[in-house]
PDB file of C-alpha atoms in Angstrom:
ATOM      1  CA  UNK A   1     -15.857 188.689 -70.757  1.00 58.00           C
ATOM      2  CA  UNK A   2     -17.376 190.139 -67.894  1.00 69.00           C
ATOM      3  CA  UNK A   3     -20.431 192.301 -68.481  1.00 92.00           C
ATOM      4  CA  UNK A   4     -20.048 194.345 -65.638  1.00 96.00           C
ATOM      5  CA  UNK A   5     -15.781 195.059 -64.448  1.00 96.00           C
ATOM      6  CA  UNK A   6     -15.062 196.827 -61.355  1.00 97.00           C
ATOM      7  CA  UNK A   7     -10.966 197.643 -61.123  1.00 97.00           C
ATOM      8  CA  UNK A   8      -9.518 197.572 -58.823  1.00 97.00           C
ATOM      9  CA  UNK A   9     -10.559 194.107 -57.366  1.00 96.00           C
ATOM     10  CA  UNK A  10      -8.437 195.124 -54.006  1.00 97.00           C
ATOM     11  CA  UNK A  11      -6.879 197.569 -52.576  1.00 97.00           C
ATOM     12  CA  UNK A  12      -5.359 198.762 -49.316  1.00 97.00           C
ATOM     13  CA  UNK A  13      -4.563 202.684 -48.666  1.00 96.00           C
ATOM     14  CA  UNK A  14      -4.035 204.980 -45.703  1.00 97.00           C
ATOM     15  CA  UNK A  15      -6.383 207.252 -43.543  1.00 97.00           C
ATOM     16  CA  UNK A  16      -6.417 210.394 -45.594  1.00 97.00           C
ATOM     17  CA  UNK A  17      -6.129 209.278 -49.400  1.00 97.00           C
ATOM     18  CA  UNK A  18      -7.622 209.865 -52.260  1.00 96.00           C
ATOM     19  CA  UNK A  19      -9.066 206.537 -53.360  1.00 96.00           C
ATOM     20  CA  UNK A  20     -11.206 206.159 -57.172  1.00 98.00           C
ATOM     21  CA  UNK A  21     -13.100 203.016 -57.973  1.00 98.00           C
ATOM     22  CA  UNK A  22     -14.295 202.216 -61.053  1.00 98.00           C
ATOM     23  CA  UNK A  23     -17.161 200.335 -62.619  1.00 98.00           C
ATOM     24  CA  UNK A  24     -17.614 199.496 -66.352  1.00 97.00           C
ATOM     25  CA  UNK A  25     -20.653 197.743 -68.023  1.00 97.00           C
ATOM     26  CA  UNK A  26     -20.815 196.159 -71.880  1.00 95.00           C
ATOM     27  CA  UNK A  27     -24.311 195.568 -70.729  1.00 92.00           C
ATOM     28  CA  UNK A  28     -25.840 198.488 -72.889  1.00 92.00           C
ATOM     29  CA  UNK A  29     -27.835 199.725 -69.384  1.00 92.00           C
ATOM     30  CA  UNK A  30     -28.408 203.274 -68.634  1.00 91.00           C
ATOM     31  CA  UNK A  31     -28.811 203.005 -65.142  1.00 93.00           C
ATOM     32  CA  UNK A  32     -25.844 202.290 -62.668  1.00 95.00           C
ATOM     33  CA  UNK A  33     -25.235 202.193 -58.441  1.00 96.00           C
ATOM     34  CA  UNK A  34     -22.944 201.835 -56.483  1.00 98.00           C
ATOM     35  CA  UNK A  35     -23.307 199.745 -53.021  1.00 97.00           C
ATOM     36  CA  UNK A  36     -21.363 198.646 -50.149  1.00 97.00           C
ATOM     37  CA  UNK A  37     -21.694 195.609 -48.128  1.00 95.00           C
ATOM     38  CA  UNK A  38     -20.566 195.192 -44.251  1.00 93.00           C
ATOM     39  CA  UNK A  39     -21.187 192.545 -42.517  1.00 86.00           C
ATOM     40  CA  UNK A  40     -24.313 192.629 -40.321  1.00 83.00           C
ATOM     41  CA  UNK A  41     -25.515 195.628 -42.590  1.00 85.00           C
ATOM     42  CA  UNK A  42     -26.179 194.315 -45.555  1.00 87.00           C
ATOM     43  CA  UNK A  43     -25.758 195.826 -49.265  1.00 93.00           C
ATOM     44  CA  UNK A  44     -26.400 199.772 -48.931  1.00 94.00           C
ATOM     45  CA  UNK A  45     -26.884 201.790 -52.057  1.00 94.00           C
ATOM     46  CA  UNK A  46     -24.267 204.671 -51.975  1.00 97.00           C
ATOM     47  CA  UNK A  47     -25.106 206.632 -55.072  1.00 96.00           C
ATOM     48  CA  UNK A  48     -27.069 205.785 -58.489  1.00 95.00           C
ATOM     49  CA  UNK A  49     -27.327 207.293 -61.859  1.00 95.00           C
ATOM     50  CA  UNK A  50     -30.281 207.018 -64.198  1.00 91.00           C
ATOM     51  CA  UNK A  51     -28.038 208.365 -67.047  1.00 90.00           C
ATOM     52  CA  UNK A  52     -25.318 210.220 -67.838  1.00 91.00           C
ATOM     53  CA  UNK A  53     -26.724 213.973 -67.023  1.00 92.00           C
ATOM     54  CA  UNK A  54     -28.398 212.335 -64.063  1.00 93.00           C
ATOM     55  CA  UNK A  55     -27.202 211.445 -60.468  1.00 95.00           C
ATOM     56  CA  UNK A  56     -28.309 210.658 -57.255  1.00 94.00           C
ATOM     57  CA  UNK A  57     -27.144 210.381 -53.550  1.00 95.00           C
ATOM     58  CA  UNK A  58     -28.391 207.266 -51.976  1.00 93.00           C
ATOM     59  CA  UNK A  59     -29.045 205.649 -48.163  1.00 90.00           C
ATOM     60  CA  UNK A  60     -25.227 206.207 -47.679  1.00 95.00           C
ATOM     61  CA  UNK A  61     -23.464 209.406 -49.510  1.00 96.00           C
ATOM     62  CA  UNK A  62     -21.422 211.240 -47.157  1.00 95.00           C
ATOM     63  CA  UNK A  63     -17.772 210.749 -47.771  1.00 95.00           C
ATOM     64  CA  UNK A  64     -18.263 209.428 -51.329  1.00 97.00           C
ATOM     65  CA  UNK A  65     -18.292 211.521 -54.698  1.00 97.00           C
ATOM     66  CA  UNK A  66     -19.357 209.682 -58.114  1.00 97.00           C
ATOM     67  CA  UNK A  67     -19.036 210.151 -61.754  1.00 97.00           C
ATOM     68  CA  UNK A  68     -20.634 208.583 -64.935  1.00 96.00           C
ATOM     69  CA  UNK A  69     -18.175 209.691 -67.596  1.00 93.00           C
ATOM     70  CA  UNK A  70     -20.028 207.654 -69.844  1.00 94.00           C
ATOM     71  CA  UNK A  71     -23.535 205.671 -70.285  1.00 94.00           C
ATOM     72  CA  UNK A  72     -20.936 202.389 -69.696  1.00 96.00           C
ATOM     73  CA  UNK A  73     -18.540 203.845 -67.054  1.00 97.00           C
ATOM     74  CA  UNK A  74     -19.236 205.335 -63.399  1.00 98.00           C
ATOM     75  CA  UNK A  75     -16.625 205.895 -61.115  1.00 98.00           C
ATOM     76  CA  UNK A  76     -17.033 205.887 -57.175  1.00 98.00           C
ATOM     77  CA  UNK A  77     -14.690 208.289 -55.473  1.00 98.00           C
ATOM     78  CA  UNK A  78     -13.320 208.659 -51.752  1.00 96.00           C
ATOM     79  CA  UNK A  79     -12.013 212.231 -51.076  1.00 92.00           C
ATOM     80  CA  UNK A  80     -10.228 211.409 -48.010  1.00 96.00           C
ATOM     81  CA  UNK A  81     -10.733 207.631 -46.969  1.00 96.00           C
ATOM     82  CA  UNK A  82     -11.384 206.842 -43.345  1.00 97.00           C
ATOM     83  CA  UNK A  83     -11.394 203.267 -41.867  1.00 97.00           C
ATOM     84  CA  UNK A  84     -15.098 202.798 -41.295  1.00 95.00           C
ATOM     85  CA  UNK A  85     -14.658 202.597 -45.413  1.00 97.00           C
ATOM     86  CA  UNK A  86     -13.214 199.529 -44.899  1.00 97.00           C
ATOM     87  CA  UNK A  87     -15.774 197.503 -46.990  1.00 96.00           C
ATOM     88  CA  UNK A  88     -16.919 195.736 -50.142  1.00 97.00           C
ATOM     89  CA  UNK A  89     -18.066 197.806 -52.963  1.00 98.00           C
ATOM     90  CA  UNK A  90     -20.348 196.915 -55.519  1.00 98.00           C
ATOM     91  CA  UNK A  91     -21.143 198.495 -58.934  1.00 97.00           C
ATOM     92  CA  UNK A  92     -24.327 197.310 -60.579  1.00 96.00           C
ATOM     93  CA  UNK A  93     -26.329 198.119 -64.014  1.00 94.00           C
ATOM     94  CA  UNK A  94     -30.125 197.657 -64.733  1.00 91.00           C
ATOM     95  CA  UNK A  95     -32.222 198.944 -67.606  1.00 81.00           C
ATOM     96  CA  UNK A  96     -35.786 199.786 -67.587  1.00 73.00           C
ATOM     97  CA  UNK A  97     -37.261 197.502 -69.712  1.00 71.00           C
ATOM     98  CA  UNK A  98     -38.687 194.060 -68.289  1.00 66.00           C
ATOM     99  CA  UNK A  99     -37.945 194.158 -64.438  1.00 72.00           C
ATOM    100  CA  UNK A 100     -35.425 196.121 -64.145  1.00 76.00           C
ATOM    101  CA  UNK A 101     -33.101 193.638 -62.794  1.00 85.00           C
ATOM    102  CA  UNK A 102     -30.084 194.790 -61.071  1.00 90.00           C
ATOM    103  CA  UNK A 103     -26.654 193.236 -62.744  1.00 92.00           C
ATOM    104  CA  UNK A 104     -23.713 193.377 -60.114  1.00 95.00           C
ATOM    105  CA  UNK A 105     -20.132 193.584 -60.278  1.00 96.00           C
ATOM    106  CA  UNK A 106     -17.557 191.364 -59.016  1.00 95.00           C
ATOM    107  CA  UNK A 107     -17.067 193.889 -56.063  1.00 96.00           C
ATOM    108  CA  UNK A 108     -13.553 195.636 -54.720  1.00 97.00           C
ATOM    109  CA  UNK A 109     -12.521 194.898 -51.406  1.00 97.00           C
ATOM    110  CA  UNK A 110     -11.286 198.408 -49.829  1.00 97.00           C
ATOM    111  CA  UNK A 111      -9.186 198.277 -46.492  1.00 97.00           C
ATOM    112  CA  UNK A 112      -8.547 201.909 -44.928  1.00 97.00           C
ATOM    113  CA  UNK A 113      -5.439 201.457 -42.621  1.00 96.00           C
TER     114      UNK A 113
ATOM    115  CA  UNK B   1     -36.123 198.315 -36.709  1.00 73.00           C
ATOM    116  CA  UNK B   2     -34.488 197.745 -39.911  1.00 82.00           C
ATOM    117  CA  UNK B   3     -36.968 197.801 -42.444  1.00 91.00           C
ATOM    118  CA  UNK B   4     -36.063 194.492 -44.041  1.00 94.00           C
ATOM    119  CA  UNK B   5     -35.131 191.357 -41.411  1.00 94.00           C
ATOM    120  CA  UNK B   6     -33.035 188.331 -42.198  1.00 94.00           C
ATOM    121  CA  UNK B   7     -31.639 186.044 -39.978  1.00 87.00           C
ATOM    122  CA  UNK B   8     -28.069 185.456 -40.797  1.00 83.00           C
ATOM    123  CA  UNK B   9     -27.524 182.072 -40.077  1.00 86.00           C
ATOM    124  CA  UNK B  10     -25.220 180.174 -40.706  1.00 92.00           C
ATOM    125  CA  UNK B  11     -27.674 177.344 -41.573  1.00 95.00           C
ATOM    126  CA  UNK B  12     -26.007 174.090 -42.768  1.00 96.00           C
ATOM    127  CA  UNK B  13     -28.159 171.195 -44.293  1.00 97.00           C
ATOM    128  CA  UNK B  14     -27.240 167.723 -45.511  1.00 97.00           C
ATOM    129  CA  UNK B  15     -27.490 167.579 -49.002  1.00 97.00           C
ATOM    130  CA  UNK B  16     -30.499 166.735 -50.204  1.00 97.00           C
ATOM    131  CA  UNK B  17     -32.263 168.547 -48.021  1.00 97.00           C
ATOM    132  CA  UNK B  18     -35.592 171.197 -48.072  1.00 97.00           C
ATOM    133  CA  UNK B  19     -34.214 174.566 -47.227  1.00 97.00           C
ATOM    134  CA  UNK B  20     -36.548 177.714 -46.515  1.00 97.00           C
ATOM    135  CA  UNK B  21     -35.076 181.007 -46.434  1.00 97.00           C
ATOM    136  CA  UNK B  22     -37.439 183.660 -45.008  1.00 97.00           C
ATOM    137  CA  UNK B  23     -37.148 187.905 -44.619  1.00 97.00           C
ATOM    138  CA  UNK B  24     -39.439 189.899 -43.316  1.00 97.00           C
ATOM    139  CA  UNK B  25     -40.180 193.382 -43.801  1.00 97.00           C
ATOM    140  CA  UNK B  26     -42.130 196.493 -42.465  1.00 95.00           C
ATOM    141  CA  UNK B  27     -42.542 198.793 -45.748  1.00 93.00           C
ATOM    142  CA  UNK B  28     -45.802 197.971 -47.091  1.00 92.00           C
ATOM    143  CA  UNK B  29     -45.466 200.281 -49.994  1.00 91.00           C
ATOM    144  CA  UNK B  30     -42.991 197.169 -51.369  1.00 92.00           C
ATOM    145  CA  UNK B  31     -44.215 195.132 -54.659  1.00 91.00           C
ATOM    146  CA  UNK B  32     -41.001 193.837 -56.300  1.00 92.00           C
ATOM    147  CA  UNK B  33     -39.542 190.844 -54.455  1.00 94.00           C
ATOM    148  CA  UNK B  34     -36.294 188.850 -55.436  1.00 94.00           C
ATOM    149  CA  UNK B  35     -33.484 186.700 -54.178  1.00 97.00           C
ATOM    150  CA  UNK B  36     -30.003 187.199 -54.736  1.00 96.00           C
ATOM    151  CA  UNK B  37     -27.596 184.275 -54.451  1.00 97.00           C
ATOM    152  CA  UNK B  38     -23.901 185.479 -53.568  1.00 96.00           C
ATOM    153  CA  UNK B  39     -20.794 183.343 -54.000  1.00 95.00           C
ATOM    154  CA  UNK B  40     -17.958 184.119 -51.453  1.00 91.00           C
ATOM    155  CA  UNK B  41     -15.449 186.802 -52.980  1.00 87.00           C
ATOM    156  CA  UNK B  42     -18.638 187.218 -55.857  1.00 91.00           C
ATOM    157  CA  UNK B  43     -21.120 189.806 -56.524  1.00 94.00           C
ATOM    158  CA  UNK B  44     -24.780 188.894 -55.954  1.00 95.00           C
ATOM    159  CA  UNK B  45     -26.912 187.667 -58.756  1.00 94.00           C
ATOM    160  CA  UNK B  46     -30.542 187.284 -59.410  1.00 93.00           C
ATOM    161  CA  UNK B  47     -32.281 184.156 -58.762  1.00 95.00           C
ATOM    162  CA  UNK B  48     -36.299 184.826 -58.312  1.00 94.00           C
ATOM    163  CA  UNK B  49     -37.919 187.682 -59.429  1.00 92.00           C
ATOM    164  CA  UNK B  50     -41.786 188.366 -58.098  1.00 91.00           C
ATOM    165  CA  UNK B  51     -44.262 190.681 -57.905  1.00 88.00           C
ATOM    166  CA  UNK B  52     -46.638 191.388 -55.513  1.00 85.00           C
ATOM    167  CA  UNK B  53     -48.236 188.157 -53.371  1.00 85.00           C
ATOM    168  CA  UNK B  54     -47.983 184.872 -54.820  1.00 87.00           C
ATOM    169  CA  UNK B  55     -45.635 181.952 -55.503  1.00 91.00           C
ATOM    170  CA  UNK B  56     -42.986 181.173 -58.493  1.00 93.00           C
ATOM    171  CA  UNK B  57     -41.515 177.900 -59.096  1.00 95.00           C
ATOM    172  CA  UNK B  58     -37.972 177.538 -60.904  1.00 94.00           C
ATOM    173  CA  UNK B  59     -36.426 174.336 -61.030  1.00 96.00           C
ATOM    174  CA  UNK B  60     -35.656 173.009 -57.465  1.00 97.00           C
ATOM    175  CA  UNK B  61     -36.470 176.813 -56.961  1.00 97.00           C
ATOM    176  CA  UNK B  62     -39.522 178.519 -55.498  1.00 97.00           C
ATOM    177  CA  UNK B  63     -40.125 181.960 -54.275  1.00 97.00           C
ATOM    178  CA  UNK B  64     -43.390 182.944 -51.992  1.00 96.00           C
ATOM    179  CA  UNK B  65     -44.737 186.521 -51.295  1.00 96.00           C
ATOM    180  CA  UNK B  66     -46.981 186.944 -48.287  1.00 94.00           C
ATOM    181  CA  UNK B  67     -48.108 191.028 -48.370  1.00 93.00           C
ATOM    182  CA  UNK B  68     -50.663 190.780 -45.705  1.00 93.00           C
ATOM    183  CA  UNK B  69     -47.766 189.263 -43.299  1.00 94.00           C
ATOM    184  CA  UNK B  70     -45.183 190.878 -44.969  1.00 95.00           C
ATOM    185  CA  UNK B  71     -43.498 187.883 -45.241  1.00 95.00           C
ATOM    186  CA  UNK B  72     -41.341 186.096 -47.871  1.00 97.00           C
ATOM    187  CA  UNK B  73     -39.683 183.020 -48.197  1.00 97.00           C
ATOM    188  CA  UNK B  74     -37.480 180.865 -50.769  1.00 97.00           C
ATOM    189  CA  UNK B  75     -37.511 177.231 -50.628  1.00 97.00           C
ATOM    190  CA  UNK B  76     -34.896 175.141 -52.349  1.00 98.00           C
ATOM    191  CA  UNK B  77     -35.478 171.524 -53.329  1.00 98.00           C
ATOM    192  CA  UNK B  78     -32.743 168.674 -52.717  1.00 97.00           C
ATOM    193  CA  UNK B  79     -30.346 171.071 -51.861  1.00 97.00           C
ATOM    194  CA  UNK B  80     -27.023 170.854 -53.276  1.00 97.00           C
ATOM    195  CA  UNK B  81     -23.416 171.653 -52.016  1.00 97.00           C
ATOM    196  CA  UNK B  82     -23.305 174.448 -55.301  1.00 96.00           C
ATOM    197  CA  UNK B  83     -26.468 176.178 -53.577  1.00 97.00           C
ATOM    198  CA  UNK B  84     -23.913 176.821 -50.737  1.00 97.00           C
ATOM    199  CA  UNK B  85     -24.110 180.524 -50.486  1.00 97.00           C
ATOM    200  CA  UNK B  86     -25.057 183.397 -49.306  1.00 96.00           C
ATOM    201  CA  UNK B  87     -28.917 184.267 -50.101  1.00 97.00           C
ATOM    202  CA  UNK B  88     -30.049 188.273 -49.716  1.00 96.00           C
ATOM    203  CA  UNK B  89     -33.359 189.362 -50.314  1.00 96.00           C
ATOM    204  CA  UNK B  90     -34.470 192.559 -51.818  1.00 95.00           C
ATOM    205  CA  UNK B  91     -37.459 194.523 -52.219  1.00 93.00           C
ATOM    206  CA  UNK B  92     -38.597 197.580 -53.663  1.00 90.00           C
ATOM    207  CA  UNK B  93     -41.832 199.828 -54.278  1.00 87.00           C
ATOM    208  CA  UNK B  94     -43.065 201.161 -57.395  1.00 81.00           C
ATOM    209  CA  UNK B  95     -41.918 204.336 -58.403  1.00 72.00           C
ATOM    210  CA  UNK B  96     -38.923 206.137 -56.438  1.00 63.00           C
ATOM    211  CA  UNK B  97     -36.470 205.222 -58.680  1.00 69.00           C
ATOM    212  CA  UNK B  98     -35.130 201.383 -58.756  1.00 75.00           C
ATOM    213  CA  UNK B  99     -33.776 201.864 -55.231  1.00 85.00           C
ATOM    214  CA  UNK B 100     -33.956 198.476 -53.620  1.00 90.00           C
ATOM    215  CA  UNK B 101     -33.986 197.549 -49.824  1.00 92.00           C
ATOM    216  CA  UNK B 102     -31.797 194.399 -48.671  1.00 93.00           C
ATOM    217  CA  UNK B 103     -31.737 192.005 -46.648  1.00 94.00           C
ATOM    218  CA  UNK B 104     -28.514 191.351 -44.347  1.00 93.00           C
ATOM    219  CA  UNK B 105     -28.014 187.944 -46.011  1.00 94.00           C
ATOM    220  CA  UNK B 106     -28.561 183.940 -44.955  1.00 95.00           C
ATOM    221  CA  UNK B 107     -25.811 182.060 -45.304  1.00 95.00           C
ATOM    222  CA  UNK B 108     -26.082 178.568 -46.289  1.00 97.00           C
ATOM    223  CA  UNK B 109     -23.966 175.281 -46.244  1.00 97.00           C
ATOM    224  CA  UNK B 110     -24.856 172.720 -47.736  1.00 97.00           C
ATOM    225  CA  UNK B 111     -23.422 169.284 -46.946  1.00 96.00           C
ATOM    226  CA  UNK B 112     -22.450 166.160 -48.281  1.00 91.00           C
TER     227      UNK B 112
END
């Protein structure tokens, strides 16, 4: 299995909608981020959590809301999604000991009609 | 000015071939230095890992950190059409969380 699951893997909704990503990790890490990734622009962090009591806008954090329900789950949130959301999201994991190293996600492909 | 530069590519090789990757970057408060190899429809994962200035050599694999150009580079040895990819490089300073600074992305062919 997976160590770090992102559901759904696609998804298409309307201008306007309420759209919730999820992330889960069997990786045991404390910290998790979310990203997206447009072409030309690269992989931008959107929000990150150090633990569960702790989070943290990123580069990228208006229009987005998060959640870390748990130390393994953290859960990306659209309020009212817009097409320039049109993207590919990324949830990844890293813990503090060694390097740090950040474990990604498959990634969900989001397409705002 | 983007404060990490990466040409995009596409660069295609025959297989077999020496392949250097290269990013550039302004920030010289950066110290942690890796390469991320993406799959299409993947997420990235880690390849090199380095800090500060120096080389690292894994397998047909090596990573070099230039901090008074602010330059790195990967190089990949008798490429092969698996290494086909998209390569992203990422950096980050010490301290300020593990926030880390990306590259657009290279993407590579490799041919047979």
């Amino acid at each position: 299995d997976a160590d770090v699951t992102q559901t759904p893997r696609n998804r298409i909704t309307k201008t306007g909608k309420r759209i919730m990503l999820e992330c889960s990790q069997t990786k045991g890490h404390d910290r998790m981020y979310w990203y997206r990734q447009d072409p030309g622009l690269g992989l931008r962090l959107i929000y990150y959590s150090f633990d569960v009591k702790d989070i943290n806008k990123g580069e990228i954090s208006d229009g987005y809301s998060v959640s870390r329900q748990a130390q393994a789950k953290f859960s990306l949130s659209l309020e009212s999604a817009i097409p320039n959301q049109t993207a590919l999201y990324f949830c990844a994991t890293s813990d503090l000991t060694g390097t740090d190293t950040q474990y990604f996600g498959p990634g969900t492909r989001l397409t705002v009609l | 000015q983007k404060e990490v530069e990466q040409d995009p590519g596409p660069l295609s090789v025959p297989e077999g071939a020496i392949v250097s990757l290269n990013c550039t970057y302004s920030n010289s408060a950066f110290q942690y230095f890796m390469w991320y190899r993406q799959y299409s429809r993947k997420g990235p994962e880690l390849l090199m890992y380095t800090y500060s200035s120096g080389n690292k050599e894994d397998g047909r694999f090596t990573a070099q950190v230039d901090k008074s150009s602010k330059y790195i580079s990967l190089f990949i040895r008798d490429s092969q059409p698996s290494d086909s990819a998209t390569y992203l490089c990422a950096m980050r300073s010490t301290g300020g969380g593990n926030k880390l600074t990306f590259g657009t992305g290279t993407q590579l062919k490799v041919e047979l």
